[in-house]
Coordinates of C-alpha atoms in Angstrom, one line a residue:
X1 CA 0.4 0.3 -0.1
X2 CA 3.2 2.2 1.4
X3 CA 4.4 2.0 -2.9
X4 CA 1.2 2.4 -4.1
X5 CA 1.1 5.8 -2.7
X6 CA 4.4 7.1 -3.1
X7 CA 3.7 6.7 -6.8
X8 CA 6.5 7.8 -8.8
X9 CA 9.0 9.8 -6.4
X10 CA 11.5 9.4 -3.7
X11 CA 12.0 5.9 -2.3
X12 CA 10.4 3.2 0.1
X13 CA 12.5 1.3 2.5
X14 CA 11.3 -2.0 4.4
X15 CA 13.0 -3.5 7.3
X16 CA 12.5 -7.0 9.3
X17 CA 14.2 -9.3 11.3
X18 CA 12.7 -12.2 10.2
X19 CA 13.3 -13.0 6.3
X20 CA 10.8 -14.6 5.6
X21 CA 8.3 -12.0 6.6
X22 CA 10.3 -10.1 5.0
X23 CA 10.4 -12.6 1.6
X24 CA 6.9 -12.5 1.8
X25 CA 6.8 -8.6 1.0
X26 CA 9.4 -9.1 -1.3
X27 CA 6.9 -11.2 -3.5
X28 CA 3.9 -9.5 -2.7
X29 CA 5.9 -6.3 -4.5
X30 CA 6.9 -8.1 -7.4
X31 CA 3.4 -10.1 -8.4
X32 CA 2.0 -6.4 -8.7
X33 CA 4.6 -4.9 -10.1
X34 CA 5.3 -1.9 -7.2
X35 CA 9.3 -2.4 -6.2
X36 CA 10.5 0.2 -8.4
X37 CA 11.2 2.3 -5.6
X38 CA 11.8 0.2 -2.8
X39 CA 14.3 -1.6 -1.2
X40 CA 13.6 -4.7 1.7
X41 CA 16.7 -5.4 5.1
X42 CA 16.6 -7.8 7.4
X43 CA 17.7 -6.9 9.9
X44 CA 17.5 -5.3 14.0
X45 CA 14.9 -3.0 13.7
X46 CA 16.6 -1.7 16.9
X47 CA 20.0 -1.0 15.2
X48 CA 19.1 -0.4 11.8
X49 CA 20.8 3.0 10.5
X50 CA 21.4 2.7 7.0
X51 CA 19.8 6.3 5.6
X52 CA 18.3 6.5 1.9
X53 CA 19.3 5.9 -0.5
X54 CA 20.7 10.2 -2.2
X55 CA 20.9 11.9 0.5
X56 CA 23.5 10.3 2.5
X57 CA 26.2 10.2 -0.3
X58 CA 27.0 13.5 -0.9
X59 CA 28.3 14.2 -4.6
X60 CA 26.7 10.8 -6.4
X61 CA 30.0 11.1 -8.9
X62 CA 32.7 9.4 -6.3
X63 CA 30.4 6.7 -5.8
X64 CA 29.3 5.4 -9.1
X65 CA 31.3 2.1 -10.5
X66 CA 33.1 1.9 -12.9
X67 CA 32.7 -2.2 -13.4
X68 CA 30.5 -4.4 -12.0
X69 CA 33.9 -6.8 -9.7
X70 CA 31.3 -7.9 -6.7
X71 CA 31.4 -4.5 -5.2
X72 CA 28.5 -2.4 -7.6
X73 CA 25.2 -2.8 -7.5
X74 CA 24.2 -4.5 -10.5
X75 CA 20.4 -4.8 -11.3
X76 CA 18.7 -7.0 -8.9
X77 CA 17.8 -11.0 -9.3
X78 CA 16.7 -13.2 -7.8
X79 CA 19.8 -15.8 -8.9
X80 CA 22.1 -15.3 -5.4
X81 CA 25.8 -15.2 -6.0
X82 CA 27.9 -18.5 -5.1
X83 CA 29.3 -16.6 -2.3
X84 CA 25.7 -15.1 -1.0
X85 CA 24.7 -19.2 -1.8
X86 CA 27.4 -20.7 0.4
X87 CA 27.5 -17.7 3.3
X88 CA 23.4 -20.0 3.9
X89 CA 24.4 -23.2 4.0
X90 CA 27.3 -22.2 6.6
X91 CA 24.2 -20.6 8.4
X92 CA 21.9 -23.6 8.5
X93 CA 25.0 -26.0 9.4
X94 CA 25.1 -23.8 12.6
X95 CA 21.8 -23.6 13.4
X96 CA 20.5 -20.1 12.9
X97 CA 18.2 -19.7 9.9
X98 CA 17.8 -15.9 11.0
X99 CA 21.1 -13.5 11.5
X100 CA 22.1 -12.0 15.4
X101 CA 21.2 -8.5 15.7
X102 CA 24.3 -8.0 16.0
X103 CA 24.7 -9.5 11.8
X104 CA 25.4 -6.5 9.0
X105 CA 21.9 -6.0 7.6
X106 CA 20.8 -8.0 4.8
X107 CA 19.4 -6.2 1.2
X108 CA 17.6 -9.6 -0.4
X109 CA 15.7 -7.2 -2.7
X110 CA 15.6 -3.9 -4.6
X111 CA 14.0 -1.7 -7.4
X112 CA 15.4 -1.0 -10.3
X113 CA 14.4 3.3 -9.5
X114 CA 15.8 2.5 -5.7
X115 CA 18.7 4.6 -6.7
X116 CA 21.4 1.6 -6.0
X117 CA 22.8 0.4 -9.4
X118 CA 25.8 1.4 -10.1
X119 CA 26.4 2.8 -7.2
X120 CA 29.3 1.3 -4.6
X121 CA 28.1 -0.8 -2.3
X122 CA 30.8 0.4 0.4
X123 CA 29.0 4.1 0.9
X124 CA 25.5 2.9 -0.3
X125 CA 25.8 -0.1 3.1
X126 CA 27.7 2.4 5.8
X127 CA 25.9 3.3 8.8
X128 CA 25.0 6.6 9.7
X129 CA 25.3 8.8 13.0
X130 CA 22.6 10.8 14.5
X131 CA 23.9 13.4 12.9
X132 CA 23.7 13.1 10.0
X133 CA 20.2 11.6 10.8
X134 CA 18.7 14.6 11.6
X135 CA 19.5 16.7 7.8
X136 CA 19.5 13.1 5.6
X137 CA 17.0 10.7 7.3
X138 CA 13.5 9.7 6.8
X139 CA 11.1 12.3 5.5
X140 CA 8.0 9.2 7.7
X141 CA 9.1 6.6 9.3
X142 CA 5.8 3.7 10.4
X143 CA 6.9 1.4 13.3
X144 CA 4.4 -1.3 13.0
X145 CA 5.6 -2.6 16.7
X146 CA 6.0 -6.6 17.5
X147 CA 3.0 -6.7 20.4
X148 CA 1.0 -9.7 21.4
X149 CA -2.1 -9.3 18.9
X150 CA -4.5 -8.9 22.2
X151 CA -6.7 -7.0 20.2
X152 CA -6.6 -8.8 16.9
X153 CA -10.3 -11.1 17.7
X154 CA -9.2 -12.9 14.6
X155 CA -6.0 -13.7 16.6
X156 CA -7.4 -14.8 20.1
X157 CA -10.0 -16.6 18.6
X158 CA -7.1 -18.6 17.2
X159 CA -6.3 -19.9 21.1
X160 CA -9.3 -21.9 20.9
X161 CA -7.4 -24.4 18.9
X162 CA -3.6 -23.8 20.0
X163 CA -4.3 -24.0 24.0
X164 CA -5.1 -21.5 26.6
X165 CA -2.0 -23.0 27.9
X166 CA -0.2 -21.7 24.6
X167 CA -2.5 -17.9 24.9
X168 CA -0.3 -18.0 28.8
X169 CA 2.8 -18.4 27.6
X170 CA 2.2 -16.0 24.8
X171 CA 0.0 -13.4 26.0
X172 CA 0.4 -13.7 29.4
X173 CA 3.4 -13.8 30.7
X174 CA 5.0 -11.8 32.6
X175 CA 8.6 -12.5 31.4
X176 CA 8.1 -12.3 28.0
X177 CA 5.6 -8.7 28.3
X178 CA 9.4 -7.6 29.6
X179 CA 11.2 -8.8 27.1
X180 CA 7.8 -7.3 24.1
X181 CA 8.3 -3.4 26.2
X182 CA 11.7 -3.1 25.5
X183 CA 11.9 -4.1 22.5
X184 CA 9.0 -1.8 21.5
X185 CA 10.3 0.9 22.7
X186 CA 13.8 0.3 21.3
X187 CA 12.3 0.0 17.5
X188 CA 10.4 3.8 18.6
X189 CA 13.6 4.8 19.7
X190 CA 16.0 3.7 16.7
X191 CA 13.3 4.6 13.5
X192 CA 13.3 8.4 15.7
X193 CA 16.7 8.5 15.4
X194 CA 16.6 8.0 11.4
X195 CA 13.4 10.7 10.6
X196 CA 15.4 13.6 9.8
X197 CA 14.8 17.3 11.2
X198 CA 10.8 18.0 11.1
X199 CA 9.6 14.3 9.8
X200 CA 7.6 12.3 11.3
X201 CA 6.4 8.7 12.9
X202 CA 3.6 6.9 13.2
X203 CA 4.3 4.3 16.3
X204 CA 1.5 1.6 15.9
X205 CA 0.4 -1.9 18.0
X206 CA -2.4 -4.3 17.3
X207 CA -2.6 -4.4 21.4
X208 CA -5.7 -2.9 23.4
X209 CA -2.8 -2.6 26.8
X210 CA -1.9 0.6 28.4
X211 CA 1.1 -1.4 28.7
X212 CA 2.3 -1.5 25.3
X213 CA 0.7 1.6 23.9
X214 CA 0.4 4.4 25.9
X215 CA 2.8 4.0 29.0
X216 CA 5.8 3.2 25.7
X217 CA 4.3 6.5 24.4
X218 CA 5.0 8.3 27.8
X219 CA 8.7 6.2 28.2
X220 CA 9.7 8.2 24.6
X221 CA 8.9 11.2 24.9
X222 CA 11.1 11.2 28.1
X223 CA 14.5 10.7 27.3
X224 CA 13.8 12.8 23.7
X225 CA 12.6 16.8 23.7
X226 CA 13.4 16.7 20.5
X227 CA 10.0 14.5 19.5
X228 CA 6.1 15.8 19.7
X229 CA 2.6 14.0 19.5
X230 CA 0.8 15.1 16.7
X231 CA -2.6 15.5 16.5
X232 CA -3.8 13.8 12.9
X233 CA -5.8 15.7 11.8
X234 CA -8.3 13.2 9.6
X235 CA -9.0 10.9 12.6
X236 CA -11.9 13.5 12.8
X237 CA -14.5 11.5 11.0
X238 CA -13.3 8.3 12.1
X239 CA -14.5 6.5 14.5
X240 CA -12.3 6.1 16.6
X241 CA -11.5 7.4 20.4
X242 CA -9.1 9.3 21.8
X243 CA -6.5 7.2 23.0
X244 CA -4.7 7.6 27.1
X245 CA -2.2 10.6 26.3
X246 CA -4.2 13.3 24.3
X247 CA -3.4 12.8 20.6
X248 CA -2.9 9.7 20.8
X249 CA -6.0 7.2 18.7
X250 CA -8.0 3.4 19.7
X251 CA -10.1 2.2 17.8
X252 CA -11.5 -1.5 19.6
X253 CA -15.0 -3.2 18.7
X254 CA -17.1 -1.6 20.7
X255 CA -16.3 1.7 19.1
X256 CA -14.7 1.0 15.8
X257 CA -16.3 -2.6 14.8
X258 CA -13.0 -3.3 14.7
X259 CA -10.3 -4.8 15.8
X260 CA -8.2 -3.1 18.8
X261 CA -5.1 -0.5 17.4
X262 CA -3.5 1.9 18.8
X263 CA -1.9 5.0 16.9
X264 CA 0.3 7.5 18.2
X265 CA 2.0 10.4 15.8
X266 CA 5.5 12.7 16.5
X267 CA 6.8 14.9 14.9
X268 CA 10.9 15.5 14.9
X269 CA 11.7 18.9 16.2

């Protein structure tokens, strides 16, 4: 949907720690011919630090390759190089289906108009600094955070078949919830770091709990004076209600005839 809305200007970057989810996204982009301006990274969203292409490169001429020797981005193909296949074999042999959070981001797709073709990989994929992001970061960031999915009616109904002990382990477990809250705050914090000054960020979950929504927002705001909540003007005509913090929104079965959803929008001052 975001790629469709983007149209013929700009670029779109997708990040997910789970390769199979990102591969499904790649399939849809290709199926509907929407991926020309997109790039997808398998990476930890709490530490991902690669800025938009065309913004962190300065003079572009300095980073355009002369020949493709493996260090230059050629047009994307689904066929993997021998080196990539060997790396994948080693990872499987080691019993590691997903890359550790400390590993480098893996670029598994980029469109022909994403701005990468012909550029040197070492400059495009270099980590950014917080200061660089303020001037050359993303115009908009969506943090669709991992949550307990307790607001999703369809999801909760599955536990009728999975068993209520599974619900206790996957949703109600105190230790898991504590780790999840730290993950949500980490995703929000890092997403905001990658935002340029004046840019906007949306944080959302499909949880009904205050802990995963208002509390995370409150913790974040207390540590980031350059962050300010924005009123979502179109919501004046939406079937939703205000969250526990002014300018945040909540959707629920009673108010909206939908599953539960929380939304908060920030601007970087």
